[in-house]
mmCIF file of C-alpha atoms in Angstrom:
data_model
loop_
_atom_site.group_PDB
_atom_site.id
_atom_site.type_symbol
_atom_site.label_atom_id
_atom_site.label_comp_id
_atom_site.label_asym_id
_atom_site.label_seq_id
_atom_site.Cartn_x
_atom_site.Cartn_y
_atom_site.Cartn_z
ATOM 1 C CA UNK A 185 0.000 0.000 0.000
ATOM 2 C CA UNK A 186 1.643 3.568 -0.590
ATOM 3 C CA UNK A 187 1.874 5.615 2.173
ATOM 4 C CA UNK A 188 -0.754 8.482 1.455
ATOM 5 C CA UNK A 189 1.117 12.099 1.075
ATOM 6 C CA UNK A 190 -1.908 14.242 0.587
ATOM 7 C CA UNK A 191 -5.295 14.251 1.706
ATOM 8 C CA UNK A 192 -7.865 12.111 -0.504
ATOM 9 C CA UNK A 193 -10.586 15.241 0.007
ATOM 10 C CA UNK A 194 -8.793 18.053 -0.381
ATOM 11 C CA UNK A 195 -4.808 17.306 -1.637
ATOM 12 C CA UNK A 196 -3.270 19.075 1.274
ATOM 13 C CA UNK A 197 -0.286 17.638 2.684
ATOM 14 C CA UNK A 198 -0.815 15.339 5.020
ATOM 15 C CA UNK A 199 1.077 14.623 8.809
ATOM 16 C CA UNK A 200 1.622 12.090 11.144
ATOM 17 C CA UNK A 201 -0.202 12.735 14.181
ATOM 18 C CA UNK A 202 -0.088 8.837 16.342
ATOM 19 C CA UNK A 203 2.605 6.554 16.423
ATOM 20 C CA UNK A 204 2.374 3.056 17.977
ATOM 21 C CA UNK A 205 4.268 0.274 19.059
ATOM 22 C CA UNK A 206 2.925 -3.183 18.517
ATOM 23 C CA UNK A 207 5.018 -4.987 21.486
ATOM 24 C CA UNK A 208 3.763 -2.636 23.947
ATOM 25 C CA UNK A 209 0.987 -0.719 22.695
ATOM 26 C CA UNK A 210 2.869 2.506 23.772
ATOM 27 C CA UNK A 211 1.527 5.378 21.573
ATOM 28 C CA UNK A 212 2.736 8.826 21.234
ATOM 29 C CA UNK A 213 0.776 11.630 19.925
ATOM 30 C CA UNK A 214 1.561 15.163 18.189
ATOM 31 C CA UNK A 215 2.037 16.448 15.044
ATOM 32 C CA UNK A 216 5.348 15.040 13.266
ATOM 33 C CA UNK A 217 6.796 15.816 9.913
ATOM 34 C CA UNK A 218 7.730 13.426 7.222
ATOM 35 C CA UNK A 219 11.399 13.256 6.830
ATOM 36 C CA UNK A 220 12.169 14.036 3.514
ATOM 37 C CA UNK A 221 12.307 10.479 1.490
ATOM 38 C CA UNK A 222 8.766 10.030 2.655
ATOM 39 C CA UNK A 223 7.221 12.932 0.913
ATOM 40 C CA UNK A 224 8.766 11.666 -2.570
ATOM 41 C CA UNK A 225 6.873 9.870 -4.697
ATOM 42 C CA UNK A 226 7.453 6.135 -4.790
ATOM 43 C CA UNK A 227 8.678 5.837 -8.300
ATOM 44 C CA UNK A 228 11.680 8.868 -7.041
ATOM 45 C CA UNK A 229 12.636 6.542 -4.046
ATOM 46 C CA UNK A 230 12.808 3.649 -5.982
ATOM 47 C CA UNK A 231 15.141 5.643 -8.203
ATOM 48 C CA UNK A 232 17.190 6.690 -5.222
ATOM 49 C CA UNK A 233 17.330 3.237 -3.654
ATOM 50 C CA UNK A 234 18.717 2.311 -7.089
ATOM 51 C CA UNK A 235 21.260 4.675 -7.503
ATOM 52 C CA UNK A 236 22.856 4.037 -4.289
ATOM 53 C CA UNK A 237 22.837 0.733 -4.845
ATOM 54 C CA UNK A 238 24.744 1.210 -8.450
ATOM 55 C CA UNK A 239 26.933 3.121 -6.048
ATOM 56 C CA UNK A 240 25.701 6.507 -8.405
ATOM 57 C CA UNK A 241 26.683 4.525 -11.334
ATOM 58 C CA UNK A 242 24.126 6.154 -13.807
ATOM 59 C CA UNK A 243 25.426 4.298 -16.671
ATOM 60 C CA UNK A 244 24.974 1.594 -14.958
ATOM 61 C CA UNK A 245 21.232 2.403 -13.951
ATOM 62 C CA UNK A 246 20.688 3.131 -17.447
ATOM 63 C CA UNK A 247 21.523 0.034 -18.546
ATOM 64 C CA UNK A 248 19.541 -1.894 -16.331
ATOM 65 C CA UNK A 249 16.345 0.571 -16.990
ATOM 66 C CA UNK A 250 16.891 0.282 -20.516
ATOM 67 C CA UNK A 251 17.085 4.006 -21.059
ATOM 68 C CA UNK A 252 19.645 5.839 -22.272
ATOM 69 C CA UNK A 253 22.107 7.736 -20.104
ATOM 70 C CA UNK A 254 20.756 11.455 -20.827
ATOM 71 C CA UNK A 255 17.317 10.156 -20.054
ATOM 72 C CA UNK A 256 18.519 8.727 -16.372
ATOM 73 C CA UNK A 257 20.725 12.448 -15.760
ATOM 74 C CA UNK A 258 17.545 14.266 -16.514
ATOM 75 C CA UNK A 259 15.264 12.118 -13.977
ATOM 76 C CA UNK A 260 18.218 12.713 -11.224
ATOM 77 C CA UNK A 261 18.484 16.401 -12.094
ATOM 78 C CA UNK A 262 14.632 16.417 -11.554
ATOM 79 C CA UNK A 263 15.399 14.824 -7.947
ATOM 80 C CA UNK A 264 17.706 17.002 -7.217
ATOM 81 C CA UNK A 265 15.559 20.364 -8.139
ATOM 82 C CA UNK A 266 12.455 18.853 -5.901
ATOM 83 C CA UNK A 267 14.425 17.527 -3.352
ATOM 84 C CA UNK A 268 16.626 21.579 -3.128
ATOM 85 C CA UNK A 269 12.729 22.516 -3.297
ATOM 86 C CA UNK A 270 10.907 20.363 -0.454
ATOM 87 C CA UNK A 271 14.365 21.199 1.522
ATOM 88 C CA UNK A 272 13.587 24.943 2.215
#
């Protein structure tokens, strides 16, 4: 199931509010932040879990995608601009 970034009513970003632990049933409430990963989309993690592990090798994630090496350079430049973006 992907973890739900925005509201399904209105699109606003959503936060955590309850955490819970399922040995103890200890819960802790507030309002929390996502850390940054979590508020990319799924598809941008999955590129960022692949990059590291290519060890940033973008020819090699190319090859693997099946894409071409300017195609994989754009999609990380892309990252990086959201990522610079969601930072501030």
């Amino acid at each position: 199931m992907k973890f739900p970034l925005h509201c399904p009513a209105c699109n606003h970003e959503m936060t955590v509010v309850k955490l819970h632990c399922e040995s103890c049933h200890t819960e802790v409430a507030g309002k929390f932040g996502l850390p940054l990963f979590l508020k990319l989309e799924p598809d941008e993690q999955d590129f960022i879990m692949q990059f590291l592990l290519d060890s940033g090798s973008l020819k090699e994630m190319a090859n693997k995608m099946g894409k071409s090496y300017p195609t994989v350079r754009n999609k990380l430049d892309e990252l990086i601009d959201k990522i610079k973006l969601l930072k501030d």
